[in-house]
Amino acid sequence: MPNDAIHVRRAESPADYRALQDAQRRAWSLADESYVVPVATLVGANLHGGLVLGAFLDDGRAVGLSFAFLGKVDGRLCLYSQLTGIVPEYQDCGLGTRLKLAQRDFAARDGLERIAWTFDPLQAGNARFNLAKLGAVGTKYYVDMYGQRTDALNAGIPTDRLLVEWEVSPTPRAPLGANELARLDRLIVEGPDGPRPTGLQGRPDRVLLPVPGRIVAMRRDDPGGAAAWRLALRSAFLEAFGAGYRAVDFVELPGGAASSRAYLLEGAPLPSPTPLV
Ligand SMILES: CC(C)(COP(=O)(O)OP(=O)(O)OC[C@H]1O[C@@H](n2cnc3c(N)ncnc32)[C@H](O)[C@@H]1OP(=O)(O)O)[C@@H](O)C(=O)NCCC(=O)NCCS
């Protein structure tokens, strides 16, 4: 990361909002101006229950942003985070984490119990950031949530999204060891014809849902393979969520296969049987 002081703070002025629009363009390599959040929308949210944060340099430029408004998931109030992005040359230096922790402090001060957002479940980097690093939990799957998009991360593939919910006071979880992970069923196996969902076999407490490595390169070099993974992941997530599972972690798999990372899904306890008499 360039050696600049970076201030994570709320947007306050028209110049701040315009700097954040610029950061959004750069973080997502946007070619289509219609994806840029209008200043009026940012201001409206920031003044009325939402939160617009920037990672600002001393000269006023922004190198990261997050934009969130008040929302509900299954009737429960939350801060819904529409965007969190860091411009490429400042990624992977802890700034995304700083923005999310600032969102969490804000939600806690405002009496909100959770923050929710969606991301593309094929993006293993984002999955690691959201589930493994922050401790958010995947609870819903949206098929082609936004329809076709043209930005670099989304062009040419249905915009399926995983909804994650992040408790303001999360319960820490003990990671599973390699031996335990190796014993778990996998909901997708890779054969010569590509990825294939296996279907849930019984109702194990935990299952793994593998993702491909290097999806960005795959989408460039093998778009058919990337589309097959999209459909396999979609089918497995829909079945697992329908059966009451939640994605509680994102793990490295022992063995180092091509799809060497996976969502760890846990089932909710079954309701106690109703007594017959
Ligand atoms: C996802 C994103 C916000 C993370 O911010 P960041 O400042 O790079 O994240 P941090 O440095 O705080 O944390 C890095 C973690 O994020 C993960 N990550 C996600 N996307 C990444 C990327 N493109 N490059 C590097 N790391 C990425 C890494 O696995 C890393 O975990 P590790 O440190 O344990 O290895 C940022 O990479 C980004 O803006 N990406 C492009 C836009 C986007 O995808 N936004 C999220 C949509 S929900």
CSV table of C-alpha atoms and ligand atoms in Angstrom, one decimal:
chain,number,residue,atom,x,y,z
A,1,MET,CA,0.0,0.0,0.0
A,2,PRO,CA,1.3,3.5,-0.8
A,3,ASN,CA,2.6,5.0,2.5
A,4,ASP,CA,-0.3,7.5,3.1
A,5,ALA,CA,-2.2,8.3,6.2
A,6,ILE,CA,-5.8,7.1,5.8
A,7,HIS,CA,-8.7,8.3,7.7
A,8,VAL,CA,-11.8,6.2,8.0
A,9,ARG,CA,-14.7,8.5,8.7
A,10,ARG,CA,-18.2,9.5,7.7
A,11,ALA,CA,-18.8,11.5,4.5
A,12,GLU,CA,-19.6,15.1,5.4
A,13,SER,CA,-19.3,17.4,2.4
A,14,PRO,CA,-20.3,17.4,-1.3
A,15,ALA,CA,-16.6,17.0,-2.1
A,16,ASP,CA,-16.5,13.8,0.2
A,17,TYR,CA,-19.4,12.3,-1.7
A,18,ARG,CA,-17.9,12.9,-5.1
A,19,ALA,CA,-14.6,11.4,-3.9
A,20,LEU,CA,-16.5,8.3,-2.8
A,21,GLN,CA,-18.2,8.0,-6.2
A,22,ASP,CA,-14.7,8.1,-7.7
A,23,ALA,CA,-13.6,5.4,-5.3
A,24,GLN,CA,-16.6,3.3,-6.3
A,25,ARG,CA,-15.7,3.6,-10.0
A,26,ARG,CA,-12.2,2.5,-9.4
A,27,ALA,CA,-12.9,-0.3,-6.9
A,28,TRP,CA,-15.3,-2.1,-9.3
A,29,SER,CA,-13.6,-0.8,-12.6
A,30,LEU,CA,-17.0,0.6,-13.6
A,31,ALA,CA,-17.5,1.4,-17.3
A,32,ASP,CA,-21.3,2.0,-16.9
A,33,GLU,CA,-21.9,5.3,-15.0
A,34,SER,CA,-25.4,4.2,-14.1
A,35,TYR,CA,-24.0,1.9,-11.4
A,36,VAL,CA,-22.5,4.8,-9.5
A,37,VAL,CA,-24.6,5.6,-6.5
A,38,PRO,CA,-26.0,9.1,-6.9
A,39,VAL,CA,-24.8,11.8,-4.4
A,40,ALA,CA,-28.4,12.5,-3.4
A,41,THR,CA,-28.9,8.8,-2.5
A,42,LEU,CA,-25.7,8.8,-0.4
A,43,VAL,CA,-26.7,12.0,1.4
A,44,GLY,CA,-30.2,10.8,2.1
A,45,ALA,CA,-29.1,7.5,3.5
A,46,ASN,CA,-26.3,9.1,5.6
A,47,LEU,CA,-28.6,11.6,7.2
A,48,HIS,CA,-31.5,9.2,7.9
A,49,GLY,CA,-30.4,6.0,9.6
A,50,GLY,CA,-27.8,4.8,7.1
A,51,LEU,CA,-24.0,5.2,7.0
A,52,VAL,CA,-21.7,6.4,4.3
A,53,LEU,CA,-18.1,5.9,5.2
A,54,GLY,CA,-14.9,6.7,3.3
A,55,ALA,CA,-11.3,5.9,3.6
A,56,PHE,CA,-9.9,9.3,2.9
A,57,LEU,CA,-6.3,10.5,2.1
A,58,ASP,CA,-5.1,13.9,3.5
A,59,ASP,CA,-5.7,15.5,0.1
A,60,GLY,CA,-9.4,14.6,0.2
A,61,ARG,CA,-9.3,11.7,-2.3
A,62,ALA,CA,-11.0,8.5,-1.2
A,63,VAL,CA,-9.5,5.0,-1.6
A,64,GLY,CA,-12.4,3.0,-0.2
A,65,LEU,CA,-16.0,3.4,0.7
A,66,SER,CA,-18.9,1.7,2.3
A,67,PHE,CA,-22.6,2.6,1.8
A,68,ALA,CA,-25.3,1.3,4.1
A,69,PHE,CA,-28.9,2.0,4.8
A,70,LEU,CA,-31.5,0.8,7.3
A,71,GLY,CA,-33.1,-2.5,6.1
A,72,LYS,CA,-34.8,-5.6,7.3
A,73,VAL,CA,-34.1,-9.3,6.9
A,74,ASP,CA,-37.0,-11.6,7.7
A,75,GLY,CA,-38.6,-8.7,9.5
A,76,ARG,CA,-35.6,-8.0,11.7
A,77,LEU,CA,-34.1,-4.5,11.5
A,78,CYS,CA,-30.5,-4.3,10.3
A,79,LEU,CA,-28.0,-2.1,8.7
A,80,TYR,CA,-28.0,-3.2,5.0
A,81,SER,CA,-24.6,-2.6,3.5
A,82,GLN,CA,-25.0,-2.2,-0.3
A,83,LEU,CA,-21.3,-1.5,-1.1
A,84,THR,CA,-17.9,-2.0,0.4
A,85,GLY,CA,-15.0,-1.4,-1.9
A,86,ILE,CA,-11.3,-0.5,-1.8
A,87,VAL,CA,-9.5,0.8,-4.9
A,88,PRO,CA,-7.1,-1.9,-6.3
A,89,GLU,CA,-3.8,-0.5,-5.1
A,90,TYR,CA,-5.0,-0.2,-1.5
A,91,GLN,CA,-6.6,-3.7,-1.3
A,92,ASP,CA,-5.4,-6.4,1.0
A,93,CYS,CA,-3.9,-3.9,3.5
A,94,GLY,CA,-6.6,-4.1,6.2
A,95,LEU,CA,-8.7,-1.2,4.9
A,96,GLY,CA,-11.8,-3.3,4.1
A,97,THR,CA,-11.7,-4.6,7.6
A,98,ARG,CA,-11.4,-1.1,9.0
A,99,LEU,CA,-14.5,0.0,7.1
A,100,LYS,CA,-16.5,-3.1,8.3
A,101,LEU,CA,-15.5,-2.6,11.9
A,102,ALA,CA,-16.5,1.1,11.7
A,103,GLN,CA,-19.8,0.0,10.3
A,104,ARG,CA,-20.2,-2.4,13.2
A,105,ASP,CA,-19.4,0.3,15.8
A,106,PHE,CA,-22.0,2.5,14.2
A,107,ALA,CA,-24.6,-0.3,14.2
A,108,ALA,CA,-23.9,-1.1,17.8
A,109,ARG,CA,-24.2,2.6,18.9
A,110,ASP,CA,-27.5,2.8,17.0
A,111,GLY,CA,-28.9,-0.2,18.8
A,112,LEU,CA,-28.9,-2.5,15.7
A,113,GLU,CA,-28.1,-6.1,16.3
A,114,ARG,CA,-26.8,-7.0,12.8
A,115,ILE,CA,-25.4,-5.9,9.5
A,116,ALA,CA,-26.4,-7.7,6.3
A,117,TRP,CA,-25.0,-7.6,2.8
A,118,THR,CA,-24.7,-9.8,-0.3
A,119,PHE,CA,-21.7,-10.9,-2.3
A,120,ASP,CA,-20.9,-13.3,-5.2
A,121,PRO,CA,-20.4,-16.7,-3.7
A,122,LEU,CA,-18.0,-17.7,-6.5
A,123,GLN,CA,-15.5,-15.0,-5.3
A,124,ALA,CA,-13.4,-17.0,-2.9
A,125,GLY,CA,-11.5,-13.9,-1.7
A,126,ASN,CA,-14.8,-12.2,-0.7
A,127,ALA,CA,-16.0,-15.4,0.9
A,128,ARG,CA,-12.9,-15.6,3.0
A,129,PHE,CA,-13.2,-11.9,3.9
A,130,ASN,CA,-16.9,-12.1,4.9
A,131,LEU,CA,-17.1,-15.5,6.6
A,132,ALA,CA,-13.7,-16.5,7.8
A,133,LYS,CA,-12.2,-13.1,8.6
A,134,LEU,CA,-15.3,-11.1,9.8
A,135,GLY,CA,-17.4,-14.0,11.0
A,136,ALA,CA,-20.6,-13.2,9.0
A,137,VAL,CA,-23.0,-16.1,8.3
A,138,GLY,CA,-24.6,-16.9,4.9
A,139,THR,CA,-28.4,-17.4,5.3
A,140,LYS,CA,-30.0,-16.8,1.9
A,141,TYR,CA,-29.3,-17.3,-1.8
A,142,TYR,CA,-30.6,-15.0,-4.5
A,143,VAL,CA,-30.7,-16.2,-8.1
A,144,ASP,CA,-29.6,-13.5,-10.6
A,145,MET,CA,-30.3,-10.8,-8.0
A,146,TYR,CA,-29.4,-7.8,-10.2
A,147,GLY,CA,-29.8,-9.3,-13.7
A,148,GLN,CA,-27.1,-8.8,-16.3
A,149,ARG,CA,-24.3,-6.4,-15.4
A,150,THR,CA,-21.4,-5.0,-17.4
A,151,ASP,CA,-18.7,-4.3,-14.7
A,152,ALA,CA,-15.5,-6.3,-14.7
A,153,LEU,CA,-16.5,-8.6,-11.7
A,154,ASN,CA,-20.0,-9.5,-13.1
A,155,ALA,CA,-20.0,-9.3,-16.9
A,156,GLY,CA,-21.3,-12.4,-18.7
A,157,ILE,CA,-22.6,-14.4,-15.8
A,158,PRO,CA,-25.9,-14.4,-13.8
A,159,THR,CA,-25.6,-12.2,-10.7
A,160,ASP,CA,-26.4,-14.8,-8.0
A,161,ARG,CA,-25.6,-13.5,-4.5
A,162,LEU,CA,-25.2,-15.0,-1.1
A,163,LEU,CA,-26.8,-12.9,1.8
A,164,VAL,CA,-24.7,-12.8,4.9
A,165,GLU,CA,-25.7,-11.5,8.3
A,166,TRP,CA,-23.1,-10.2,10.7
A,167,GLU,CA,-24.0,-10.0,14.3
A,168,VAL,CA,-22.8,-6.9,16.1
A,169,SER,CA,-21.8,-9.2,19.0
A,170,PRO,CA,-20.8,-12.4,17.2
A,171,THR,CA,-20.3,-15.7,19.1
A,172,PRO,CA,-16.7,-16.8,18.4
A,173,ARG,CA,-16.4,-20.3,16.9
A,174,ALA,CA,-13.7,-22.8,17.2
A,175,PRO,CA,-12.2,-23.7,13.8
A,176,LEU,CA,-12.5,-27.4,12.7
A,177,GLY,CA,-9.2,-29.3,12.3
A,178,ALA,CA,-8.0,-30.8,9.0
A,179,ASN,CA,-9.0,-34.3,10.1
A,180,GLU,CA,-12.6,-33.2,10.8
A,181,LEU,CA,-12.8,-31.3,7.5
A,182,ALA,CA,-11.5,-34.3,5.6
A,183,ARG,CA,-14.4,-36.5,6.9
A,184,LEU,CA,-17.2,-34.2,5.8
A,185,ASP,CA,-19.4,-34.8,2.7
A,186,ARG,CA,-18.9,-32.4,-0.2
A,187,LEU,CA,-22.0,-31.1,-1.9
A,188,ILE,CA,-20.1,-30.6,-5.2
A,189,VAL,CA,-17.7,-33.1,-6.7
A,190,GLU,CA,-15.5,-32.3,-9.7
A,191,GLY,CA,-15.4,-34.9,-12.5
A,192,PRO,CA,-14.2,-34.9,-16.2
A,193,ASP,CA,-17.4,-33.1,-17.1
A,194,GLY,CA,-16.9,-30.3,-14.6
A,195,PRO,CA,-18.6,-29.7,-11.2
A,196,ARG,CA,-21.6,-31.8,-10.2
A,197,PRO,CA,-23.9,-31.3,-7.2
A,198,THR,CA,-24.2,-34.5,-5.3
A,199,GLY,CA,-27.4,-33.7,-3.4
A,200,LEU,CA,-27.6,-33.9,0.4
A,201,GLN,CA,-27.1,-37.4,1.7
A,202,GLY,CA,-29.2,-37.7,4.9
A,203,ARG,CA,-28.9,-34.8,7.3
A,204,PRO,CA,-25.3,-34.5,8.5
A,205,ASP,CA,-24.5,-31.8,11.1
A,206,ARG,CA,-22.0,-30.3,8.8
A,207,VAL,CA,-21.2,-30.4,5.0
A,208,LEU,CA,-18.8,-28.7,2.7
A,209,LEU,CA,-19.6,-26.7,-0.4
A,210,PRO,CA,-16.4,-26.4,-2.5
A,211,VAL,CA,-15.7,-23.4,-4.8
A,212,PRO,CA,-13.3,-23.3,-7.7
A,213,GLY,CA,-9.9,-21.6,-7.3
A,214,ARG,CA,-9.1,-18.6,-9.5
A,215,ILE,CA,-12.6,-17.8,-10.7
A,216,VAL,CA,-11.5,-14.5,-12.3
A,217,ALA,CA,-9.0,-16.4,-14.6
A,218,MET,CA,-11.6,-19.1,-15.2
A,219,ARG,CA,-14.2,-16.6,-16.4
A,220,ARG,CA,-11.7,-15.2,-18.8
A,221,ASP,CA,-10.2,-18.5,-20.1
A,222,ASP,CA,-13.1,-20.9,-19.6
A,223,PRO,CA,-16.5,-19.1,-19.5
A,224,GLY,CA,-18.4,-22.4,-19.9
A,225,GLY,CA,-16.6,-23.8,-16.8
A,226,ALA,CA,-17.4,-20.7,-14.8
A,227,ALA,CA,-21.1,-20.9,-15.8
A,228,ALA,CA,-21.1,-24.6,-14.8
A,229,TRP,CA,-19.8,-23.7,-11.4
A,230,ARG,CA,-22.4,-20.9,-11.0
A,231,LEU,CA,-25.1,-23.4,-11.6
A,232,ALA,CA,-23.6,-26.1,-9.4
A,233,LEU,CA,-23.2,-23.7,-6.5
A,234,ARG,CA,-26.7,-22.4,-7.0
A,235,SER,CA,-28.3,-25.8,-6.9
A,236,ALA,CA,-26.2,-26.9,-3.8
A,237,PHE,CA,-26.9,-23.7,-1.9
A,238,LEU,CA,-30.6,-23.7,-2.7
A,239,GLU,CA,-31.0,-27.3,-1.5
A,240,ALA,CA,-28.9,-26.8,1.6
A,241,PHE,CA,-30.6,-23.5,2.7
A,242,GLY,CA,-34.0,-25.1,1.9
A,243,ALA,CA,-33.0,-27.9,4.4
A,244,GLY,CA,-32.1,-25.4,7.1
A,245,TYR,CA,-28.3,-25.2,6.7
A,246,ARG,CA,-26.4,-21.9,7.1
A,247,ALA,CA,-22.9,-21.1,5.8
A,248,VAL,CA,-20.9,-20.5,9.0
A,249,ASP,CA,-17.3,-20.4,7.7
A,250,PHE,CA,-15.1,-20.5,4.7
A,251,VAL,CA,-12.2,-23.0,4.9
A,252,GLU,CA,-9.1,-24.4,3.2
A,253,LEU,CA,-9.6,-28.0,2.3
A,254,PRO,CA,-6.9,-30.6,3.0
A,255,GLY,CA,-5.5,-32.3,-0.1
A,256,GLY,CA,-4.9,-29.3,-2.3
A,257,ALA,CA,-7.3,-30.2,-5.2
A,258,ALA,CA,-8.2,-27.5,-7.8
A,259,SER,CA,-11.3,-26.6,-5.7
A,260,SER,CA,-9.4,-26.4,-2.5
A,261,ARG,CA,-11.6,-24.0,-0.6
A,262,ALA,CA,-15.2,-24.5,0.6
A,263,TYR,CA,-18.0,-23.1,2.5
A,264,LEU,CA,-18.7,-24.9,5.8
A,265,LEU,CA,-22.4,-25.4,6.2
A,266,GLU,CA,-24.1,-26.3,9.5
A,267,GLY,CA,-27.6,-27.6,9.9
A,268,ALA,CA,-30.0,-26.1,12.4
A,269,PRO,CA,-31.1,-28.6,15.1
A,270,LEU,CA,-34.2,-30.5,14.1
A,271,PRO,CA,-37.3,-29.5,16.1
A,272,SER,CA,-38.2,-32.0,18.8
A,273,PRO,CA,-40.7,-34.6,17.7
A,274,THR,CA,-44.2,-33.9,18.8
A,275,PRO,CA,-45.3,-36.5,21.4
A,276,LEU,CA,-48.0,-38.8,20.0
A,277,VAL,CA,-50.1,-38.7,23.2
B,1,LIG,C1,-13.4,-7.3,-0.7
B,1,LIG,C2,-12.7,-6.0,-0.2
B,1,LIG,C3,-13.6,-5.0,0.2
B,1,LIG,C4,-11.7,-6.4,0.9
B,1,LIG,O1,-11.1,-5.2,1.3
B,1,LIG,P1,-9.5,-5.3,1.6
B,1,LIG,O2,-9.1,-4.0,2.2
B,1,LIG,O3,-8.8,-5.8,0.4
B,1,LIG,O4,-9.5,-6.4,2.8
B,1,LIG,P2,-8.5,-6.5,4.0
B,1,LIG,O5,-7.1,-6.2,3.7
B,1,LIG,O6,-9.1,-5.9,5.2
B,1,LIG,O7,-8.6,-8.1,4.3
B,1,LIG,C5,-8.1,-8.9,3.3
B,1,LIG,C6,-8.8,-10.1,3.1
B,1,LIG,O8,-9.8,-10.0,2.2
B,1,LIG,C7,-9.8,-11.1,1.2
B,1,LIG,N1,-9.9,-10.5,-0.1
B,1,LIG,C8,-11.1,-10.4,-0.7
B,1,LIG,N2,-11.0,-9.8,-1.9
B,1,LIG,C9,-9.7,-9.6,-2.1
B,1,LIG,C10,-8.9,-9.1,-3.2
B,1,LIG,N3,-9.5,-8.7,-4.3
B,1,LIG,N4,-7.6,-8.9,-3.0
B,1,LIG,C11,-7.0,-9.3,-1.8
B,1,LIG,N5,-7.7,-9.9,-0.8
B,1,LIG,C12,-9.0,-10.0,-0.9
B,1,LIG,C13,-8.4,-11.8,1.4
B,1,LIG,O9,-8.7,-13.2,1.5
B,1,LIG,C14,-7.9,-11.2,2.7
B,1,LIG,O10,-7.9,-12.2,3.7
B,1,LIG,P3,-6.5,-12.6,4.5
B,1,LIG,O11,-5.9,-11.2,4.9
B,1,LIG,O12,-6.9,-13.3,5.7
B,1,LIG,O13,-5.8,-13.3,3.5
B,1,LIG,C15,-11.8,-5.5,-1.4
B,1,LIG,O14,-10.8,-6.5,-1.8
B,1,LIG,C16,-12.5,-5.0,-2.6
B,1,LIG,O15,-12.9,-3.8,-2.6
B,1,LIG,N6,-12.7,-5.8,-3.6
B,1,LIG,C17,-13.3,-5.3,-4.9
B,1,LIG,C18,-14.8,-4.9,-4.7
B,1,LIG,C19,-15.6,-6.0,-4.0
B,1,LIG,O16,-15.5,-7.2,-4.4
B,1,LIG,N7,-16.3,-5.6,-2.9
B,1,LIG,C20,-17.0,-6.6,-2.1
B,1,LIG,C21,-18.3,-6.9,-2.6
B,1,LIG,S1,-19.3,-7.6,-1.3
